[in-house]
Every structure is written in C-alpha cells, then in structure tokens.
Amino acid sequence: MASIKQYTTKGGKTLYEVAVFIGRDELTNKPRYLHKRGYNSKKEATLAASRLSLEANKDDLTKRRGFTFKDVFEQWYLGYVNTVRESTWAHTRNMFDNHILLYFGVRGIDQITTSMLQKAVNQWSQEAYRNYKRWFRFTSRVLKYAELQGYIGMNPARRVTIPKRQDKAGDASPNFWDKHELAKFFSYIDPDKEPEKFTLFRVLAFGGLRRGECLALTWQDISFTDKTIRVNKTLTQGEKGRQIVQAPKTRKGRRTIPMDAKTMAALKHWRVVQLQKYMALGFNTNKPDQLVFATMHNTHKYLNQPEKWLKQIEDAHEIQHRITVHGFRHSHASALFAAGATIKEVQERLGHEDAQTTMNVYTHVTKGQEERAAELVANYLGF
C-alpha cells in the first residue's frame, strides 16, 4: 500500500514523494512507512512506489521465512509469562525445552507440516501417556501465534488427529488407601521417634492438603484453640527449579480446615520437639512465621522429601498397593465420601474451584461402600 503526494520546492519546482507501508512496529503496533521523494512526474513516482512495495514485501517474506519454531516460541513466550503464575510458566518452559523444542526447535516455522505434527503426536502418545495431549496443545498454540503474526498461512495443527489414550489391560491400582490401609501405614511410623514424619503424613491424610500447601505451613497457620489449619500459601517450583512460595492454586484454595483432636495433638507434640531440636542447632523456632516442617538449616524442605519418606516406608514394609504423596489427598476425599460428606463439603474442604473438579477427580468409592451398595440392591430386590 502506497500513497503519492505532490510538493513544491523552495525554487518553485513541482515534484512528487511516495510513502510505502512496510509493516507495523512490533512493540507499538503502529504502521511504519518508507518515504522517498524527488520524482519529476506522478508516473515516475507511481512506478517507484510499485518497486518499493515489491521490495518491502520480499524483505518481509524473507524475514518471516528465516524464523525457526524456537524463534516464534520465544516471541510467544514473552507474552505468555504475563498471563500465568511463575510456577506455571516455569513448568511450561521446562516442557518446551525438554520435549517440544527437541522435536521442532530448529525447523523453519513455515516448513512444519500436518504430517510432521501427526508423526510427533503419535510418537508422544507412546512415550508420554499422561502428557502428550498437553505437549501437542502448546505446540499448536505457538503455531496459532505464528498464523496470527502472518509467519505462516494456516496453522497445520488444525488437521491433526489426536490419538486416543489406550488403557492398559488389567485392573489399575487406585491412587488412594482405604481406612484399613491408612491405619496400617501409620502403624509403621513411631510418633515418638519420628514425630515430624508422623505429623506431616497425618496432616496430609486428615487435612487433605496438597503437598506444597503442607510444606508452606507456618505455626501462625495452626490454631490449637480452634483446632484448625489455615491454608493461604503453597510451596512450588519456579524458574530453573528454584523453590518459591506463592498464593494457593485456586481462589478457593484459601481456606480454613477444621481438624481432629489427634492430629492437633500430633502437631502440638511436634511443636515442642521442634523447639528443643532446633535450639540445639542454633535456631529459635519460637516465632509465628516459623515453618512447621523445615530442613536442618531451617529452610523449606525440598518438595520431593515427602515422596522419599513415603517410598522408604513402602520399601521397608513391602507395601504392595503403593500410592503417591498426592494419594493421601485422594484418600482423604474417599474417606469423606465414605463418611457421608456431600460434594459441596468435600469441595470446600479440599479447596476445589468448582464442584465439577471434585466430581471428576474423586469418583472412587471404598471397598466397604461397594459391598454396602451390593447389599442394598439385594435387600431391595428380595430374591
């Protein structure tokens, strides 16, 4: 797009100038023009404008064709980090660095085809059963950005068929324990010899806290008078794996959880032991902002510490049905449902943003509930 204007020099001569549109500024999005003047006739100016427009389009196309997938990802990522929390964008960065960019990073953005993407997602579905859909979704987001910027004509990811997850044959081991399995687990931990370990798992199982919420707790969050735990922060991973404390995962994540007497007693016992133990190490832990669970240097524990403790216990006692640390949260939800709690009550206690999350994730029932359901049907039918 070009415009031609007539102007008069100081000497009274009539000449022409052209202004050729060459794109928009990447920061301000304002139009940019190339100005040339000194043409003797409108025809000469028109020909010059056509030539300059062709050159500008050619230069722009050359620049766009020079972009690799990684180049475009970096552009997209600059905007993305302003829309999510640090833990989220750090996790996304790791996903691209360790997986997506290894596959597409050096490829020209305009050379990526639907068949390439189909091959990639097919391969990912075999290698990363839980994550392949997320990897493809973010790959498509970068390509959509490229489409919007005019780097490619159409997002080739639109025509890809996402493989369906194929469940493995056999019964999957549920990631939760029933009350008998939980009781057995806690019998393996001596609360007098290992009060911190016992208390941490007790808070997870009887409070339903997320791992990061538990490790971020300070003593001012514990009310021995009201028998409650206040959740208002979480420990998570930020950029380059460093641990950071940030707001809870969801708005509903800020909550006050009523606790049972035995868990509060375990916390109180650990509080006394901690004061003595850390005093010997040179730390005064008698302060409100003291971490409930800390390292020997009185800093936040590593996020994988509870998982290590759990595996040690499972290995030592040859526990066959194994769960993750998050499985204690699942166990808590299952116990709530078994005890007759409503969806709303479970949602509020676990800090889910909406009831649908509670319904989607915690649909398990305990063995006792299944047996009771069978008895109810048999009694009703009566034959």
mmCIF file of C-alpha atoms in Angstrom:
data_model
loop_
_atom_site.group_PDB
_atom_site.id
_atom_site.type_symbol
_atom_site.label_atom_id
_atom_site.label_comp_id
_atom_site.label_asym_id
_atom_site.label_seq_id
_atom_site.Cartn_x
_atom_site.Cartn_y
_atom_site.Cartn_z
ATOM 1 C CA MET A 1 0.000 0.000 0.000
ATOM 2 C CA ALA A 2 1.485 3.340 -1.075
ATOM 3 C CA SER A 3 0.444 6.975 -1.275
ATOM 4 C CA ILE A 4 1.749 9.661 -3.657
ATOM 5 C CA LYS A 5 1.831 13.363 -2.833
ATOM 6 C CA GLN A 6 2.805 16.431 -4.817
ATOM 7 C CA TYR A 7 5.008 19.108 -3.240
ATOM 8 C CA THR A 8 6.808 22.282 -4.334
ATOM 9 C CA THR A 9 10.463 23.022 -3.655
ATOM 10 C CA LYS A 10 11.769 26.410 -2.479
ATOM 11 C CA GLY A 11 12.815 27.080 -6.045
ATOM 12 C CA GLY A 12 9.220 26.623 -7.210
ATOM 13 C CA LYS A 13 9.694 23.225 -8.854
ATOM 14 C CA THR A 14 6.873 20.657 -8.632
ATOM 15 C CA LEU A 15 7.971 17.182 -7.534
ATOM 16 C CA TYR A 16 6.402 14.017 -6.098
ATOM 17 C CA GLU A 17 7.015 11.898 -2.997
ATOM 18 C CA VAL A 18 5.849 8.399 -2.115
ATOM 19 C CA ALA A 19 5.090 6.745 1.231
ATOM 20 C CA VAL A 20 5.134 2.930 1.166
ATOM 21 C CA PHE A 21 3.626 0.883 4.006
ATOM 22 C CA ILE A 22 6.247 -1.634 5.197
ATOM 23 C CA GLY A 23 4.500 -3.191 8.204
ATOM 24 C CA ARG A 24 3.750 -2.462 11.837
ATOM 25 C CA ASP A 25 6.048 -1.814 14.745
ATOM 26 C CA GLU A 26 6.396 -4.999 16.851
ATOM 27 C CA LEU A 27 6.128 -3.079 20.147
ATOM 28 C CA THR A 28 3.557 -0.354 19.432
ATOM 29 C CA ASN A 29 1.690 -1.970 16.507
ATOM 30 C CA LYS A 30 1.768 1.426 14.777
ATOM 31 C CA PRO A 31 2.139 1.444 10.965
ATOM 32 C CA ARG A 32 5.624 2.023 9.536
ATOM 33 C CA TYR A 33 6.259 3.789 6.200
ATOM 34 C CA LEU A 34 9.211 4.169 3.850
ATOM 35 C CA HIS A 35 9.345 7.725 2.419
ATOM 36 C CA LYS A 36 11.046 8.649 -0.871
ATOM 37 C CA ARG A 37 10.836 11.988 -2.693
ATOM 38 C CA GLY A 38 12.275 13.882 -5.644
ATOM 39 C CA TYR A 39 10.323 12.284 -8.506
ATOM 40 C CA ASN A 40 9.699 14.539 -11.512
ATOM 41 C CA SER A 41 6.309 13.124 -12.513
ATOM 42 C CA LYS A 42 3.425 11.259 -10.975
ATOM 43 C CA LYS A 43 4.082 8.359 -13.356
ATOM 44 C CA GLU A 44 7.682 8.107 -12.177
ATOM 45 C CA ALA A 45 6.524 8.226 -8.561
ATOM 46 C CA THR A 46 3.911 5.519 -9.207
ATOM 47 C CA LEU A 47 6.493 3.192 -10.752
ATOM 48 C CA ALA A 48 8.853 3.835 -7.846
ATOM 49 C CA ALA A 49 6.073 3.112 -5.342
ATOM 50 C CA SER A 50 5.337 -0.230 -7.028
ATOM 51 C CA ARG A 51 9.015 -1.196 -6.977
ATOM 52 C CA LEU A 52 9.441 -0.199 -3.324
ATOM 53 C CA SER A 53 6.287 -2.121 -2.326
ATOM 54 C CA LEU A 54 7.562 -5.284 -4.017
ATOM 55 C CA GLU A 55 10.946 -4.954 -2.297
ATOM 56 C CA ALA A 56 9.311 -4.364 1.080
ATOM 57 C CA ASN A 57 7.097 -7.434 0.673
ATOM 58 C CA LYS A 58 10.071 -9.513 -0.424
ATOM 59 C CA ASP A 59 12.149 -8.401 2.564
ATOM 60 C CA ASP A 60 9.270 -9.118 4.958
ATOM 61 C CA LEU A 61 8.747 -12.578 3.463
ATOM 62 C CA THR A 62 12.476 -13.311 3.739
ATOM 63 C CA LYS A 63 12.452 -12.311 7.401
ATOM 64 C CA ARG A 64 9.409 -14.463 8.115
ATOM 65 C CA ARG A 65 10.896 -17.450 6.328
ATOM 66 C CA GLY A 66 14.021 -17.098 8.456
ATOM 67 C CA PHE A 67 12.131 -17.795 11.702
ATOM 68 C CA THR A 68 12.532 -21.205 13.288
ATOM 69 C CA PHE A 69 9.919 -22.764 15.565
ATOM 70 C CA LYS A 70 12.115 -21.826 18.535
ATOM 71 C CA ASP A 71 12.273 -18.185 17.371
ATOM 72 C CA VAL A 72 8.493 -17.993 17.261
ATOM 73 C CA PHE A 73 8.178 -19.834 20.583
ATOM 74 C CA GLU A 74 10.394 -17.211 22.258
ATOM 75 C CA GLN A 75 8.161 -14.431 20.884
ATOM 76 C CA TRP A 76 5.007 -16.206 22.098
ATOM 77 C CA TYR A 77 6.572 -16.985 25.475
ATOM 78 C CA LEU A 78 7.288 -13.317 26.221
ATOM 79 C CA GLY A 79 3.554 -12.646 26.213
ATOM 80 C CA TYR A 80 2.608 -15.920 27.897
ATOM 81 C CA VAL A 81 4.631 -15.254 31.066
ATOM 82 C CA ASN A 82 2.452 -12.225 31.792
ATOM 83 C CA THR A 83 -0.729 -14.309 31.885
ATOM 84 C CA VAL A 84 0.160 -17.074 34.386
ATOM 85 C CA ARG A 85 1.950 -17.627 37.703
ATOM 86 C CA GLU A 86 5.712 -18.217 37.840
ATOM 87 C CA SER A 87 5.301 -21.887 38.711
ATOM 88 C CA THR A 88 3.111 -22.327 35.615
ATOM 89 C CA TRP A 89 5.344 -20.539 33.122
ATOM 90 C CA ALA A 90 8.429 -22.237 34.566
ATOM 91 C CA HIS A 91 6.759 -25.636 34.130
ATOM 92 C CA THR A 92 5.768 -24.707 30.569
ATOM 93 C CA ARG A 93 9.324 -23.603 29.796
ATOM 94 C CA ASN A 94 10.678 -26.945 31.004
ATOM 95 C CA MET A 95 8.131 -28.770 28.859
ATOM 96 C CA PHE A 96 9.260 -26.925 25.723
ATOM 97 C CA ASP A 97 12.990 -27.210 26.490
ATOM 98 C CA ASN A 98 12.884 -30.912 27.337
ATOM 99 C CA HIS A 99 10.351 -32.144 24.789
ATOM 100 C CA ILE A 100 8.746 -29.897 22.166
ATOM 101 C CA LEU A 101 11.812 -27.889 21.119
ATOM 102 C CA LEU A 102 13.852 -31.076 20.830
ATOM 103 C CA TYR A 103 11.434 -32.131 18.098
ATOM 104 C CA PHE A 104 10.615 -28.865 16.310
ATOM 105 C CA GLY A 105 13.063 -26.229 17.600
ATOM 106 C CA VAL A 106 15.393 -25.884 14.605
ATOM 107 C CA ARG A 107 12.734 -26.379 11.933
ATOM 108 C CA GLY A 108 11.623 -23.378 9.925
ATOM 109 C CA ILE A 109 8.209 -22.239 11.146
ATOM 110 C CA ASP A 110 6.838 -22.316 7.586
ATOM 111 C CA GLN A 111 8.252 -25.806 6.966
ATOM 112 C CA ILE A 112 6.262 -27.572 9.673
ATOM 113 C CA THR A 113 3.517 -29.656 8.083
ATOM 114 C CA THR A 114 0.457 -31.512 9.299
ATOM 115 C CA SER A 115 2.165 -34.843 8.634
ATOM 116 C CA MET A 116 5.148 -33.828 10.796
ATOM 117 C CA LEU A 117 2.818 -32.869 13.620
ATOM 118 C CA GLN A 118 0.838 -36.084 13.251
ATOM 119 C CA LYS A 119 4.030 -38.126 13.475
ATOM 120 C CA ALA A 120 5.120 -36.191 16.566
ATOM 121 C CA VAL A 121 1.865 -36.584 18.490
ATOM 122 C CA ASN A 122 1.693 -40.277 17.579
ATOM 123 C CA GLN A 123 5.189 -40.756 18.979
ATOM 124 C CA TRP A 124 4.460 -38.683 22.098
ATOM 125 C CA SER A 125 1.334 -40.715 22.813
ATOM 126 C CA GLN A 126 3.541 -43.801 23.100
ATOM 127 C CA GLU A 127 6.279 -42.131 25.135
ATOM 128 C CA ALA A 128 4.284 -39.836 27.415
ATOM 129 C CA TYR A 129 0.871 -41.333 28.113
ATOM 130 C CA ARG A 130 -0.122 -38.628 30.591
ATOM 131 C CA ASN A 131 1.385 -35.573 28.904
ATOM 132 C CA TYR A 132 1.213 -35.994 25.133
ATOM 133 C CA LYS A 133 -2.054 -34.056 24.725
ATOM 134 C CA ARG A 134 -0.654 -31.118 26.660
ATOM 135 C CA TRP A 135 2.537 -31.105 24.589
ATOM 136 C CA PHE A 136 0.541 -31.025 21.375
ATOM 137 C CA ARG A 137 -1.828 -28.352 22.689
ATOM 138 C CA PHE A 138 1.068 -25.993 23.428
ATOM 139 C CA THR A 139 2.751 -26.783 20.116
ATOM 140 C CA SER A 140 -0.478 -25.737 18.420
ATOM 141 C CA ARG A 141 -0.603 -22.520 20.460
ATOM 142 C CA VAL A 142 2.791 -21.460 19.114
ATOM 143 C CA LEU A 143 1.705 -22.277 15.559
ATOM 144 C CA LYS A 144 -1.512 -20.310 16.063
ATOM 145 C CA TYR A 145 0.592 -17.348 17.182
ATOM 146 C CA ALA A 146 2.682 -17.740 14.010
ATOM 147 C CA GLU A 147 -0.516 -17.706 11.959
ATOM 148 C CA LEU A 148 -1.773 -14.539 13.654
ATOM 149 C CA GLN A 149 1.585 -12.830 13.078
ATOM 150 C CA GLY A 150 1.494 -13.733 9.398
ATOM 151 C CA TYR A 151 4.519 -16.035 9.574
ATOM 152 C CA ILE A 152 2.501 -18.950 8.151
ATOM 153 C CA GLY A 153 -0.653 -19.148 6.081
ATOM 154 C CA MET A 154 -2.617 -21.575 8.233
ATOM 155 C CA ASN A 155 -1.955 -23.456 11.448
ATOM 156 C CA PRO A 156 -1.152 -27.030 10.276
ATOM 157 C CA ALA A 157 -2.081 -28.406 13.713
ATOM 158 C CA ARG A 158 -5.776 -27.911 12.891
ATOM 159 C CA ARG A 159 -5.805 -31.012 10.698
ATOM 160 C CA VAL A 160 -4.027 -33.347 13.129
ATOM 161 C CA THR A 161 -5.925 -36.283 14.629
ATOM 162 C CA ILE A 162 -5.140 -36.653 18.328
ATOM 163 C CA PRO A 163 -4.560 -40.308 19.297
ATOM 164 C CA LYS A 164 -6.898 -41.676 21.923
ATOM 165 C CA ARG A 165 -5.370 -42.900 25.132
ATOM 166 C CA GLN A 166 -5.289 -46.672 25.223
ATOM 167 C CA ASP A 167 -5.847 -48.024 28.714
ATOM 168 C CA LYS A 168 -3.665 -50.958 29.645
ATOM 169 C CA ALA A 169 -5.296 -54.322 30.243
ATOM 170 C CA GLY A 170 -5.869 -55.363 33.836
ATOM 171 C CA ASP A 171 -7.012 -53.537 36.939
ATOM 172 C CA ALA A 172 -5.331 -50.195 37.591
ATOM 173 C CA SER A 173 -4.162 -49.686 41.152
ATOM 174 C CA PRO A 174 -6.092 -46.708 42.601
ATOM 175 C CA ASN A 175 -4.017 -43.836 43.966
ATOM 176 C CA PHE A 176 -5.611 -43.880 47.406
ATOM 177 C CA TRP A 177 -5.799 -46.058 50.508
ATOM 178 C CA ASP A 178 -8.902 -47.094 52.407
ATOM 179 C CA LYS A 179 -9.075 -46.644 56.176
ATOM 180 C CA HIS A 180 -7.505 -50.033 56.879
ATOM 181 C CA GLU A 181 -4.543 -49.356 54.593
ATOM 182 C CA LEU A 182 -4.065 -45.894 56.104
ATOM 183 C CA ALA A 183 -4.122 -47.306 59.629
ATOM 184 C CA LYS A 184 -1.543 -49.918 58.635
ATOM 185 C CA PHE A 185 0.707 -47.234 57.124
ATOM 186 C CA PHE A 186 0.643 -45.088 60.255
ATOM 187 C CA SER A 187 1.453 -48.122 62.402
ATOM 188 C CA TYR A 188 4.840 -48.176 60.672
ATOM 189 C CA ILE A 189 5.765 -44.687 61.965
ATOM 190 C CA ASP A 190 6.619 -44.239 65.653
ATOM 191 C CA PRO A 191 5.283 -40.783 66.636
ATOM 192 C CA ASP A 192 7.806 -40.541 69.487
ATOM 193 C CA LYS A 193 10.866 -41.486 67.422
ATOM 194 C CA GLU A 194 9.809 -39.733 64.197
ATOM 195 C CA PRO A 195 7.351 -37.014 65.263
ATOM 196 C CA GLU A 196 7.909 -34.764 62.242
ATOM 197 C CA LYS A 197 7.375 -37.538 59.710
ATOM 198 C CA PHE A 198 4.318 -38.833 61.562
ATOM 199 C CA THR A 199 2.814 -35.344 61.823
ATOM 200 C CA LEU A 200 3.412 -34.454 58.173
ATOM 201 C CA PHE A 201 1.639 -37.550 56.868
ATOM 202 C CA ARG A 202 -1.105 -37.098 59.469
ATOM 203 C CA VAL A 203 -1.777 -33.557 58.189
ATOM 204 C CA LEU A 204 -1.832 -34.817 54.586
ATOM 205 C CA ALA A 205 -4.190 -37.707 55.336
ATOM 206 C CA PHE A 206 -6.525 -35.997 57.802
ATOM 207 C CA GLY A 207 -6.449 -32.490 56.303
ATOM 208 C CA GLY A 208 -6.399 -33.293 52.594
ATOM 209 C CA LEU A 209 -3.764 -30.639 51.922
ATOM 210 C CA ARG A 210 -1.733 -30.549 48.753
ATOM 211 C CA ARG A 211 1.964 -31.304 49.222
ATOM 212 C CA GLY A 212 3.013 -27.691 48.568
ATOM 213 C CA GLU A 213 0.355 -26.339 50.939
ATOM 214 C CA CYS A 214 1.610 -28.612 53.706
ATOM 215 C CA LEU A 215 5.278 -27.702 53.251
ATOM 216 C CA ALA A 216 4.470 -23.966 53.244
ATOM 217 C CA LEU A 217 2.672 -24.047 56.621
ATOM 218 C CA THR A 218 3.919 -21.816 59.433
ATOM 219 C CA TRP A 219 2.894 -22.075 63.073
ATOM 220 C CA GLN A 220 0.734 -18.969 62.799
ATOM 221 C CA ASP A 221 -1.436 -21.015 60.410
ATOM 222 C CA ILE A 222 -2.153 -23.537 63.174
ATOM 223 C CA SER A 223 -4.826 -22.670 65.751
ATOM 224 C CA PHE A 224 -4.701 -25.053 68.694
ATOM 225 C CA THR A 225 -7.609 -23.164 70.266
ATOM 226 C CA ASP A 226 -9.944 -23.523 67.280
ATOM 227 C CA LYS A 227 -8.412 -26.829 66.111
ATOM 228 C CA THR A 228 -7.939 -25.522 62.569
ATOM 229 C CA ILE A 229 -5.287 -25.202 59.877
ATOM 230 C CA ARG A 230 -5.366 -22.089 57.685
ATOM 231 C CA VAL A 231 -4.160 -22.595 54.098
ATOM 232 C CA ASN A 232 -3.070 -19.348 52.438
ATOM 233 C CA LYS A 233 0.106 -20.188 50.511
ATOM 234 C CA THR A 234 1.884 -23.030 48.746
ATOM 235 C CA LEU A 235 5.454 -24.111 48.087
ATOM 236 C CA THR A 236 6.170 -24.787 44.433
ATOM 237 C CA GLN A 237 8.882 -24.688 41.776
ATOM 238 C CA GLY A 238 9.753 -21.522 39.911
ATOM 239 C CA GLU A 239 12.296 -20.699 37.222
ATOM 240 C CA LYS A 240 15.211 -23.139 36.889
ATOM 241 C CA GLY A 241 13.761 -25.375 39.587
ATOM 242 C CA ARG A 242 14.157 -22.931 42.483
ATOM 243 C CA GLN A 243 11.523 -23.283 45.192
ATOM 244 C CA ILE A 244 9.160 -20.365 45.727
ATOM 245 C CA VAL A 245 6.163 -19.616 47.929
ATOM 246 C CA GLN A 246 3.115 -18.222 46.180
ATOM 247 C CA ALA A 247 -0.645 -17.942 46.568
ATOM 248 C CA PRO A 248 -2.738 -21.150 46.608
ATOM 249 C CA LYS A 249 -3.506 -22.879 43.328
ATOM 250 C CA THR A 250 -7.090 -21.558 43.176
ATOM 251 C CA ARG A 251 -9.175 -18.810 44.784
ATOM 252 C CA LYS A 252 -10.984 -21.467 46.801
ATOM 253 C CA GLY A 253 -7.559 -22.734 47.850
ATOM 254 C CA ARG A 254 -7.522 -20.118 50.614
ATOM 255 C CA ARG A 255 -9.411 -21.942 53.314
ATOM 256 C CA THR A 256 -9.546 -22.821 56.996
ATOM 257 C CA ILE A 257 -9.736 -26.553 57.685
ATOM 258 C CA PRO A 258 -11.222 -27.925 60.933
ATOM 259 C CA MET A 259 -9.002 -30.739 62.204
ATOM 260 C CA ASP A 260 -9.448 -33.725 64.501
ATOM 261 C CA ALA A 261 -8.087 -33.802 68.054
ATOM 262 C CA LYS A 262 -5.432 -36.480 67.391
ATOM 263 C CA THR A 263 -3.870 -34.564 64.503
ATOM 264 C CA MET A 264 -3.794 -31.385 66.591
ATOM 265 C CA ALA A 265 -2.151 -33.345 69.411
ATOM 266 C CA ALA A 266 0.483 -34.610 66.962
ATOM 267 C CA LEU A 267 1.143 -31.032 65.830
ATOM 268 C CA LYS A 268 1.438 -29.826 69.421
ATOM 269 C CA HIS A 269 3.896 -32.618 70.254
ATOM 270 C CA TRP A 270 5.988 -31.842 67.176
ATOM 271 C CA ARG A 271 5.971 -28.141 68.129
ATOM 272 C CA VAL A 272 7.621 -28.947 71.467
ATOM 273 C CA VAL A 273 10.144 -31.329 69.904
ATOM 274 C CA GLN A 274 10.986 -28.802 67.183
ATOM 275 C CA LEU A 275 11.728 -26.082 69.753
ATOM 276 C CA GLN A 276 14.232 -28.326 71.524
ATOM 277 C CA LYS A 277 15.756 -29.868 68.396
ATOM 278 C CA TYR A 278 16.339 -26.607 66.557
ATOM 279 C CA MET A 279 17.544 -24.766 69.659
ATOM 280 C CA ALA A 280 20.407 -27.286 69.741
ATOM 281 C CA LEU A 281 21.114 -26.375 66.109
ATOM 282 C CA GLY A 282 21.215 -22.663 66.933
ATOM 283 C CA PHE A 283 17.744 -21.684 65.710
ATOM 284 C CA ASN A 284 14.986 -20.035 67.712
ATOM 285 C CA THR A 285 11.799 -21.537 66.310
ATOM 286 C CA ASN A 286 9.521 -19.905 68.866
ATOM 287 C CA LYS A 287 8.062 -17.390 66.419
ATOM 288 C CA PRO A 288 4.803 -17.156 64.434
ATOM 289 C CA ASP A 289 6.393 -17.332 60.982
ATOM 290 C CA GLN A 290 8.421 -20.445 61.810
ATOM 291 C CA LEU A 291 7.947 -23.237 59.290
ATOM 292 C CA VAL A 292 6.068 -26.234 60.655
ATOM 293 C CA PHE A 293 8.203 -28.576 58.537
ATOM 294 C CA ALA A 294 11.750 -27.365 57.880
ATOM 295 C CA THR A 295 15.211 -28.607 56.909
ATOM 296 C CA MET A 296 18.108 -28.831 59.357
ATOM 297 C CA HIS A 297 19.063 -25.357 58.087
ATOM 298 C CA ASN A 298 15.562 -24.127 58.994
ATOM 299 C CA THR A 299 14.550 -23.551 55.385
ATOM 300 C CA HIS A 300 11.736 -25.035 53.309
ATOM 301 C CA LYS A 301 12.019 -28.756 52.769
ATOM 302 C CA TYR A 302 12.534 -29.931 49.214
ATOM 303 C CA LEU A 303 9.250 -30.723 47.503
ATOM 304 C CA ASN A 304 10.308 -34.325 46.935
ATOM 305 C CA GLN A 305 11.114 -35.025 50.612
ATOM 306 C CA PRO A 306 7.644 -36.405 51.498
ATOM 307 C CA GLU A 307 7.834 -38.703 48.446
ATOM 308 C CA LYS A 308 11.220 -40.001 49.617
ATOM 309 C CA TRP A 309 9.870 -40.706 53.102
ATOM 310 C CA LEU A 310 6.842 -42.475 51.651
ATOM 311 C CA LYS A 311 8.942 -44.691 49.377
ATOM 312 C CA GLN A 312 11.271 -45.605 52.251
ATOM 313 C CA ILE A 313 8.318 -46.793 54.328
ATOM 314 C CA GLU A 314 6.728 -48.658 51.412
ATOM 315 C CA ASP A 315 10.032 -50.389 50.635
ATOM 316 C CA ALA A 316 10.855 -51.213 54.255
ATOM 317 C CA HIS A 317 7.477 -52.844 54.885
ATOM 318 C CA GLU A 318 6.983 -54.260 51.377
ATOM 319 C CA ILE A 319 3.694 -52.447 50.837
ATOM 320 C CA GLN A 320 2.167 -53.882 47.657
ATOM 321 C CA HIS A 321 -0.506 -51.256 46.994
ATOM 322 C CA ARG A 322 1.566 -48.110 46.594
ATOM 323 C CA ILE A 323 0.365 -44.531 46.269
ATOM 324 C CA THR A 324 1.950 -41.126 45.710
ATOM 325 C CA VAL A 325 2.018 -38.274 48.220
ATOM 326 C CA HIS A 326 -0.936 -36.790 46.339
ATOM 327 C CA GLY A 327 -2.658 -40.108 47.020
ATOM 328 C CA PHE A 328 -3.138 -39.002 50.634
ATOM 329 C CA ARG A 329 -5.355 -36.202 49.318
ATOM 330 C CA HIS A 330 -7.290 -38.774 47.275
ATOM 331 C CA SER A 331 -7.534 -40.969 50.377
ATOM 332 C CA HIS A 332 -8.917 -38.030 52.336
ATOM 333 C CA ALA A 333 -11.572 -37.368 49.691
ATOM 334 C CA SER A 334 -12.519 -41.042 49.559
ATOM 335 C CA ALA A 335 -12.839 -41.119 53.356
ATOM 336 C CA LEU A 336 -15.054 -38.027 53.289
ATOM 337 C CA PHE A 337 -17.403 -39.612 50.774
ATOM 338 C CA ALA A 338 -17.402 -42.886 52.716
ATOM 339 C CA ALA A 339 -18.321 -40.952 55.860
ATOM 340 C CA GLY A 340 -21.301 -39.383 54.069
ATOM 341 C CA ALA A 341 -19.943 -35.923 53.215
ATOM 342 C CA THR A 342 -21.668 -34.049 50.386
ATOM 343 C CA ILE A 343 -19.979 -32.915 47.164
ATOM 344 C CA LYS A 344 -20.135 -29.317 48.418
ATOM 345 C CA GLU A 345 -18.500 -30.205 51.734
ATOM 346 C CA VAL A 346 -15.685 -32.088 50.008
ATOM 347 C CA GLN A 347 -15.204 -29.243 47.530
ATOM 348 C CA GLU A 348 -14.862 -26.644 50.291
ATOM 349 C CA ARG A 349 -12.524 -28.764 52.400
ATOM 350 C CA LEU A 350 -10.199 -29.620 49.513
ATOM 351 C CA GLY A 351 -10.219 -26.104 48.058
ATOM 352 C CA HIS A 352 -11.519 -27.015 44.609
ATOM 353 C CA GLU A 353 -12.599 -24.063 42.493
ATOM 354 C CA ASP A 354 -15.795 -25.801 41.377
ATOM 355 C CA ALA A 355 -17.752 -28.918 42.235
ATOM 356 C CA GLN A 356 -17.069 -30.430 38.811
ATOM 357 C CA THR A 357 -13.405 -30.849 39.744
ATOM 358 C CA THR A 358 -14.477 -32.763 42.819
ATOM 359 C CA MET A 359 -16.775 -34.944 40.730
ATOM 360 C CA ASN A 360 -14.175 -35.592 38.017
ATOM 361 C CA VAL A 361 -11.261 -36.496 40.252
ATOM 362 C CA TYR A 362 -12.823 -38.115 43.277
ATOM 363 C CA THR A 363 -15.304 -40.640 41.893
ATOM 364 C CA HIS A 364 -13.707 -43.552 43.705
ATOM 365 C CA VAL A 365 -15.591 -45.370 46.435
ATOM 366 C CA THR A 366 -14.152 -47.568 49.143
ATOM 367 C CA LYS A 367 -14.485 -51.339 49.210
ATOM 368 C CA GLY A 368 -16.917 -51.001 52.095
ATOM 369 C CA GLN A 369 -19.181 -48.726 50.062
ATOM 370 C CA GLU A 370 -19.181 -51.169 47.150
ATOM 371 C CA GLU A 371 -20.167 -54.034 49.447
ATOM 372 C CA ARG A 372 -22.879 -51.902 51.045
ATOM 373 C CA ALA A 373 -24.247 -50.973 47.598
ATOM 374 C CA ALA A 374 -24.458 -54.669 46.671
ATOM 375 C CA GLU A 375 -26.314 -55.446 49.913
ATOM 376 C CA LEU A 376 -28.784 -52.602 49.343
ATOM 377 C CA VAL A 377 -29.626 -53.899 45.859
ATOM 378 C CA ALA A 378 -30.038 -57.495 47.086
ATOM 379 C CA ASN A 379 -32.236 -56.426 50.016
ATOM 380 C CA TYR A 380 -34.384 -54.263 47.759
ATOM 381 C CA LEU A 381 -34.937 -56.972 45.140
ATOM 382 C CA GLY A 382 -35.557 -59.583 47.835
ATOM 383 C CA PHE A 383 -34.962 -62.769 45.844
#
